[in-house]
């Protein structure tokens, strides 16, 4: 698995603290060269022969020129098979038809569009630089140039949400030729404009349940925020697979180590191999398996639990909170994922 981080955006949204910048576009060519340099190094470190999935995320990958995407692919082609899932994130304002057609021709087979809402007032509130109609056009263009695997990101639990707005968003979502949707509950991140504003977030559990139940009927939920045809790349993360992360703000993972390239874009370009390493303990790795497993259809293998944890998981099975099948425990209500993981793993509760 390979993740490629693109740290450029055309504008900064009110909620977002991803590692992305609106004033660094002039570094794009040099950034691509640095990515290719790190890629070479990581392919060697991870002993890669082929990728099961590649994910180009950001920031806004649709700010990249076709020339630069071609350059990336000229180095990636030999690790790509017909089964490789290749996703790229795109924003409705920059993903025009020519760009979409060119990336589809290059072999990218999954597109993830950051739509957030189909309500113009909500888009403005979130600080998005596109309209509802632009978002719809981007989805239709993606479909008409050939994409069969299309994801739409939406955000909910904002203070201007109400049942009617959410119903219209879901109706519009259902009317489009997509295979997947990611629905994110708004989180307030430090350093964003929303962090300094009052009443931007409103957690409404009834509305959340309504959204999940309705969307699940058309696009089955397979993780707390993900619905539809499961993405190989997402599943790989939750299954604890190794992944290369290239670019400033990317993260890589190999067995018991995490790799963090420099988050500062200029410093990353100057030295793409200046990578911090974090060592994970056995208990870190196990806790991660519990949290990721209970948030998704991946579940948790009984064999990684000790007798005390098994006792607690079995209590949850008796209470109808977990399902046990083929040696694994599966969560029934993903909204309770963290509570379930904490209950099963909490040493204090062990006799
Ligand atoms: C890397 S980001 C964005 C991709 C692309 N640049 C875009 O905005 O269209 C991936 C997704 O994370 C979600 N996201 C980012 N910050 C969030 C926040 N604070 N709360 C909830 N969702 C968030 C948004 O839905 C966004 O589309
Ligand atoms: S949500 Fe997307 S477009 Fe908006 S600032 Fe974050 S990465 Fe950039």
Coordinates of C-alpha atoms and ligand atoms in Angstrom, one line a residue:
X1 CA 0.0 0.0 0.0
X2 CA 1.2 3.5 -0.9
X3 CA -0.1 6.9 0.4
X4 CA 1.1 10.0 -1.4
X5 CA 0.5 13.4 0.3
X6 CA -0.1 16.5 -1.8
X7 CA 0.2 19.6 0.5
X8 CA -1.3 22.2 -1.9
X9 CA -4.8 23.7 -1.7
X10 CA -6.5 26.6 -3.6
X11 CA -8.2 27.8 -0.4
X12 CA -8.3 26.8 3.2
X13 CA -11.6 25.5 4.6
X14 CA -12.8 26.7 8.0
X15 CA -12.6 23.3 9.7
X16 CA -9.4 21.8 8.2
X17 CA -6.0 21.4 9.8
X18 CA -4.6 18.9 7.3
X19 CA -1.0 19.6 6.3
X20 CA -1.8 21.8 3.3
X21 CA -0.9 25.3 2.1
X22 CA -2.4 27.9 -0.3
X23 CA 0.8 29.8 -1.0
X24 CA 3.2 27.0 -2.0
X25 CA 2.0 26.2 -5.5
X26 CA 5.3 27.4 -7.0
X27 CA 7.0 24.5 -5.3
X28 CA 5.0 21.9 -7.1
X29 CA 7.6 20.7 -9.6
X30 CA 10.4 20.4 -7.0
X31 CA 7.9 18.7 -4.6
X32 CA 7.2 16.0 -7.2
X33 CA 11.0 15.4 -7.6
X34 CA 11.3 15.0 -3.8
X35 CA 8.4 12.5 -3.7
X36 CA 10.1 10.4 -6.4
X37 CA 13.3 10.4 -4.4
X38 CA 11.6 9.3 -1.2
X39 CA 9.5 6.7 -3.2
X40 CA 12.7 5.0 -4.5
X41 CA 14.1 4.8 -1.0
X42 CA 10.9 3.4 0.6
X43 CA 10.4 0.8 -2.2
X44 CA 13.7 -0.5 -1.2
X45 CA 13.1 -0.4 2.6
X46 CA 9.6 -2.1 2.2
X47 CA 10.9 -4.5 -0.5
X48 CA 7.9 -3.8 -2.7
X49 CA 7.2 -5.8 -5.8
X50 CA 3.7 -4.5 -6.4
X51 CA 1.1 -2.3 -4.8
X52 CA -2.4 -3.6 -3.8
X53 CA -3.5 0.1 -3.5
X54 CA -2.2 3.6 -4.0
X55 CA -3.9 6.6 -2.5
X56 CA -3.1 10.2 -3.6
X57 CA -4.5 12.4 -0.9
X58 CA -4.0 15.9 0.6
X59 CA -4.4 18.7 0.6
X60 CA -5.8 18.9 -2.9
X61 CA -4.3 16.5 -5.5
X62 CA -6.4 18.1 -8.2
X63 CA -4.1 21.1 -8.0
X64 CA -1.4 18.9 -9.6
X65 CA -0.7 19.4 -13.3
X66 CA -1.2 16.4 -15.6
X67 CA 2.5 16.6 -16.4
X68 CA 3.4 16.1 -12.8
X69 CA 0.9 13.2 -12.3
X70 CA 2.4 11.6 -15.4
X71 CA 5.9 12.0 -13.9
X72 CA 4.7 10.2 -10.8
X73 CA 3.2 7.4 -12.8
X74 CA 6.2 6.9 -15.0
X75 CA 7.9 5.7 -11.8
X76 CA 4.9 3.8 -10.3
X77 CA 3.8 1.9 -13.4
X78 CA 6.1 -1.1 -12.8
X79 CA 4.5 -1.7 -9.4
X80 CA 0.9 -1.5 -10.6
X81 CA -1.2 -4.5 -11.7
X82 CA -4.7 -4.6 -13.1
X83 CA -5.9 -5.3 -9.5
X84 CA -4.3 -2.2 -8.0
X85 CA -6.8 0.2 -6.6
X86 CA -5.6 3.7 -7.4
X87 CA -7.5 6.5 -5.7
X88 CA -7.1 10.3 -6.0
X89 CA -8.8 13.0 -4.0
X90 CA -10.2 15.9 -5.9
X91 CA -12.0 19.2 -5.2
X92 CA -15.0 20.2 -7.3
X93 CA -13.5 23.6 -8.2
X94 CA -10.3 22.2 -9.8
X95 CA -11.4 18.8 -11.1
X96 CA -12.5 19.9 -14.6
X97 CA -13.4 17.4 -17.3
X98 CA -10.1 17.5 -19.1
X99 CA -8.2 16.9 -15.9
X100 CA -10.5 14.0 -14.9
X101 CA -10.3 12.4 -18.4
X102 CA -6.4 12.6 -18.3
X103 CA -6.1 11.0 -14.9
X104 CA -8.5 8.3 -15.9
X105 CA -6.4 7.6 -19.0
X106 CA -3.3 7.3 -16.8
X107 CA -5.0 4.3 -14.9
X108 CA -6.4 6.0 -11.8
X109 CA -9.5 4.0 -11.1
X110 CA -11.1 5.6 -8.1
X111 CA -11.9 9.2 -7.4
X112 CA -12.8 10.8 -4.1
X113 CA -14.6 14.1 -4.3
X114 CA -14.6 16.5 -1.4
X115 CA -18.2 17.7 -1.6
X116 CA -19.1 18.2 2.1
X117 CA -22.7 19.3 1.3
X118 CA -25.0 20.1 -1.5
X119 CA -26.4 23.1 0.3
X120 CA -24.8 26.4 -0.9
X121 CA -25.4 28.1 2.5
X122 CA -23.6 25.2 4.3
X123 CA -20.7 25.2 1.7
X124 CA -20.2 28.9 2.4
X125 CA -20.3 28.3 6.2
X126 CA -17.7 25.6 5.8
X127 CA -15.5 27.9 3.8
X128 CA -15.6 25.8 0.6
X129 CA -14.7 27.4 -2.7
X130 CA -17.3 25.6 -4.8
X131 CA -21.1 25.5 -5.2
X132 CA -23.6 22.7 -5.1
X133 CA -23.9 22.7 -8.9
X134 CA -20.1 22.6 -9.4
X135 CA -20.0 19.5 -7.0
X136 CA -22.8 17.8 -9.0
X137 CA -21.0 18.5 -12.3
X138 CA -17.7 17.1 -10.9
X139 CA -19.4 13.8 -10.0
X140 CA -21.2 13.7 -13.4
X141 CA -18.0 14.5 -15.3
X142 CA -16.1 11.8 -13.3
X143 CA -18.7 9.3 -14.3
X144 CA -18.8 10.3 -17.9
X145 CA -15.0 10.1 -18.4
X146 CA -15.2 6.5 -17.2
X147 CA -14.8 6.3 -13.4
X148 CA -16.9 3.5 -11.9
X149 CA -15.6 3.9 -8.4
X150 CA -16.6 7.4 -7.2
X151 CA -16.6 8.5 -3.5
X152 CA -18.2 11.6 -2.1
X153 CA -17.1 13.1 1.3
X154 CA -19.8 14.8 3.3
X155 CA -19.6 16.6 6.7
X156 CA -22.5 16.6 9.2
X157 CA -23.1 17.7 12.8
X158 CA -22.6 21.4 12.0
X159 CA -24.8 24.0 13.7
X160 CA -26.7 24.8 10.6
X161 CA -27.7 21.2 10.0
X162 CA -31.4 20.2 10.4
X163 CA -33.5 17.3 9.3
X164 CA -34.6 19.0 6.0
X165 CA -31.0 20.0 5.0
X166 CA -29.7 16.5 5.7
X167 CA -32.6 14.8 3.9
X168 CA -31.9 17.0 0.8
X169 CA -28.1 16.2 1.0
X170 CA -28.9 12.4 1.2
X171 CA -31.5 12.7 -1.7
X172 CA -28.9 14.4 -3.9
X173 CA -26.2 11.9 -2.9
X174 CA -28.5 9.0 -3.9
X175 CA -29.3 10.6 -7.2
X176 CA -25.6 10.6 -8.3
X177 CA -23.7 7.7 -10.0
X178 CA -21.4 6.9 -7.0
X179 CA -20.3 3.7 -5.3
X180 CA -19.1 5.0 -2.0
X181 CA -19.5 7.8 0.5
X182 CA -17.5 9.0 3.5
X183 CA -19.6 10.8 6.1
X184 CA -17.6 12.7 8.7
X185 CA -19.0 14.2 11.9
X186 CA -17.5 17.7 12.1
X187 CA -14.5 17.9 14.5
X188 CA -13.2 21.2 15.7
X189 CA -9.4 21.2 15.1
X190 CA -6.9 23.5 16.8
X191 CA -5.6 26.4 14.7
X192 CA -8.6 26.5 12.3
X193 CA -11.0 29.4 12.0
X194 CA -13.8 27.2 13.5
X195 CA -11.7 26.8 16.7
X196 CA -12.2 30.5 17.4
X197 CA -15.9 30.6 16.6
X198 CA -18.8 29.8 18.8
X199 CA -21.6 27.4 17.9
X200 CA -20.2 25.8 14.8
X201 CA -20.6 22.2 15.8
X202 CA -23.8 20.5 17.1
X203 CA -23.7 16.9 17.9
X204 CA -27.2 15.5 17.4
X205 CA -27.3 11.8 18.1
X206 CA -30.8 11.4 16.6
X207 CA -29.8 13.1 13.4
X208 CA -26.6 11.0 13.3
X209 CA -28.6 7.8 13.7
X210 CA -31.0 8.9 11.0
X211 CA -28.1 9.6 8.5
X212 CA -26.4 6.3 9.2
X213 CA -29.6 4.2 9.0
X214 CA -30.7 5.9 5.8
X215 CA -27.4 5.8 4.0
X216 CA -26.7 2.2 5.1
X217 CA -29.8 1.0 3.2
X218 CA -28.2 2.1 -0.2
X219 CA -24.5 2.0 0.7
X220 CA -23.8 -0.6 3.5
X221 CA -21.8 0.8 6.3
X222 CA -18.4 -0.9 6.7
X223 CA -16.7 1.6 9.1
X224 CA -17.9 4.3 11.4
X225 CA -17.6 6.9 8.6
X226 CA -17.5 4.8 5.4
X227 CA -20.3 3.3 3.3
X228 CA -20.6 1.4 0.0
X229 CA -18.1 -0.7 -1.9
X230 CA -15.2 -1.1 0.5
X231 CA -12.0 0.6 -0.6
X232 CA -9.0 -1.8 -0.5
X233 CA -6.8 1.0 0.8
X234 CA -9.1 1.8 3.7
X235 CA -9.5 -1.8 4.6
X236 CA -5.7 -2.3 4.5
X237 CA -5.2 0.4 7.2
X238 CA -7.8 -1.2 9.5
X239 CA -6.3 -4.7 8.9
X240 CA -3.0 -3.4 10.1
X241 CA -1.2 -3.9 6.8
X242 CA 2.2 -2.1 6.1
X243 CA 2.0 1.0 4.1
X244 CA 4.5 3.5 2.6
X245 CA 3.7 7.2 3.2
X246 CA 5.5 9.7 0.9
X247 CA 5.3 13.4 1.1
X248 CA 5.3 16.1 3.8
X249 CA 2.6 15.2 6.3
X250 CA 2.4 11.5 5.2
X251 CA 2.9 8.6 7.6
X252 CA 4.3 5.2 6.9
X253 CA 4.0 2.0 8.8
X254 CA 6.2 -1.2 8.8
X255 CA 5.7 -4.0 11.3
X256 CA 6.4 -2.0 14.5
X257 CA 7.6 1.3 13.2
X258 CA 6.0 4.5 12.0
X259 CA 7.7 6.9 9.7
X260 CA 7.2 10.6 9.6
X261 CA 8.7 12.6 6.8
X262 CA 9.2 16.4 7.5
X263 CA 5.9 18.2 7.6
X264 CA 7.5 21.5 6.4
X265 CA 7.2 21.4 2.6
X266 CA 10.4 23.4 1.9
X267 CA 12.4 21.2 4.4
X268 CA 10.9 18.1 2.9
X269 CA 12.0 19.2 -0.6
X270 CA 15.5 19.9 0.7
X271 CA 15.7 16.5 2.3
X272 CA 12.9 14.0 1.6
X273 CA 14.8 11.3 3.5
X274 CA 14.8 13.2 6.8
X275 CA 12.3 10.9 8.3
X276 CA 11.4 10.5 12.0
X277 CA 10.9 7.0 13.3
X278 CA 8.6 6.0 16.1
X279 CA 8.8 2.5 17.6
X280 CA 5.6 0.9 18.7
X281 CA 5.4 -1.6 21.6
X282 CA 3.4 -4.8 21.4
X283 CA 0.7 -3.3 23.6
X284 CA 0.5 -0.2 21.3
X285 CA 0.0 -2.5 18.3
X286 CA -2.7 -4.5 20.1
X287 CA -4.6 -1.5 21.2
X288 CA -4.6 -0.2 17.7
X289 CA -6.0 -3.5 16.4
X290 CA -8.8 -3.3 19.0
X291 CA -9.8 0.3 18.1
X292 CA -9.5 -0.1 14.3
X293 CA -11.2 -3.6 14.4
X294 CA -14.2 -2.5 16.4
X295 CA -14.7 0.6 14.2
X296 CA -15.0 -1.5 11.0
X297 CA -16.1 -4.8 9.4
X298 CA -12.5 -6.0 10.1
X299 CA -13.4 -7.1 13.7
X300 CA -10.9 -8.4 16.3
X301 CA -9.4 -11.9 16.3
X302 CA -10.0 -13.8 19.5
X303 CA -6.5 -15.1 19.4
X304 CA -4.9 -11.7 20.1
X305 CA -7.0 -11.3 23.3
X306 CA -6.0 -12.7 26.8
X307 CA -8.5 -14.7 28.9
X308 CA -9.7 -11.6 30.7
X309 CA -10.4 -9.7 27.5
X310 CA -12.2 -12.7 26.0
X311 CA -14.4 -12.8 29.1
X312 CA -15.4 -9.2 28.6
X313 CA -15.9 -9.6 24.8
X314 CA -18.1 -12.6 25.6
X315 CA -20.2 -10.4 28.0
X316 CA -20.7 -8.0 25.1
X317 CA -21.7 -10.9 22.8
X318 CA -24.3 -12.0 25.4
X319 CA -25.7 -8.4 25.6
X320 CA -26.0 -8.2 21.8
X321 CA -23.3 -5.5 21.4
X322 CA -20.8 -7.8 19.6
X323 CA -21.2 -10.7 17.2
X324 CA -18.7 -13.7 17.3
X325 CA -18.1 -15.5 14.0
X326 CA -15.2 -17.6 12.6
X327 CA -12.8 -16.7 15.5
X328 CA -13.5 -12.9 15.4
X329 CA -15.5 -10.5 17.3
X330 CA -17.5 -7.9 15.2
X331 CA -19.0 -4.7 16.5
X332 CA -22.7 -4.2 15.8
X333 CA -23.0 -0.4 16.4
X334 CA -19.9 1.5 15.2
X335 CA -21.0 4.6 17.1
X336 CA -20.1 2.6 20.3
X337 CA -16.7 1.5 18.8
X338 CA -14.5 3.4 21.2
X339 CA -16.5 2.4 24.3
X340 CA -16.4 -1.3 23.2
X341 CA -12.6 -1.1 22.6
X342 CA -12.0 0.6 26.0
X343 CA -14.2 -1.9 27.8
X344 CA -12.5 -4.9 26.3
X345 CA -9.0 -3.6 26.8
X346 CA -9.3 -1.9 30.2
X347 CA -6.9 -3.7 32.5
X348 CA -8.6 -2.3 35.6
X349 CA -11.8 -4.3 34.8
X350 CA -9.8 -7.6 34.6
X351 CA -10.1 -9.9 37.5
Ligands
LIG1 C1 -7.9 15.4 2.9 S1 -9.5 16.0 3.2 C2 -10.0 16.7 1.7 C3 -9.9 16.3 0.3 C4 -10.0 17.5 -0.6 N1 -9.0 18.5 -0.4 C5 -11.3 18.3 -0.4 O1 -11.4 19.1 0.6 O2 -12.2 18.1 -1.2 C6 -10.5 14.6 3.3 C7 -11.8 14.8 4.0 O3 -11.7 15.0 5.4 C8 -12.9 15.6 5.9 N2 -12.5 16.5 7.0 C9 -11.4 17.3 7.0 N3 -11.3 18.0 8.2 C10 -12.5 17.6 8.9 C11 -13.0 18.0 10.1 N4 -12.4 18.9 10.9 N5 -14.2 17.4 10.5 C12 -14.8 16.5 9.7 N6 -14.3 16.1 8.5 C13 -13.2 16.7 8.1 C14 -13.5 16.3 4.7 O4 -14.8 15.6 4.4 C15 -12.6 16.1 3.6 O5 -13.2 16.0 2.3
LIG2 S1 -10.7 20.3 3.3 FE1 -9.6 19.8 1.5 S2 -9.6 21.8 0.3 FE2 -10.3 22.3 2.4 S3 -8.3 23.0 3.3 FE3 -8.6 20.7 3.8 S4 -7.5 19.7 2.3 FE4 -7.7 21.8 1.5

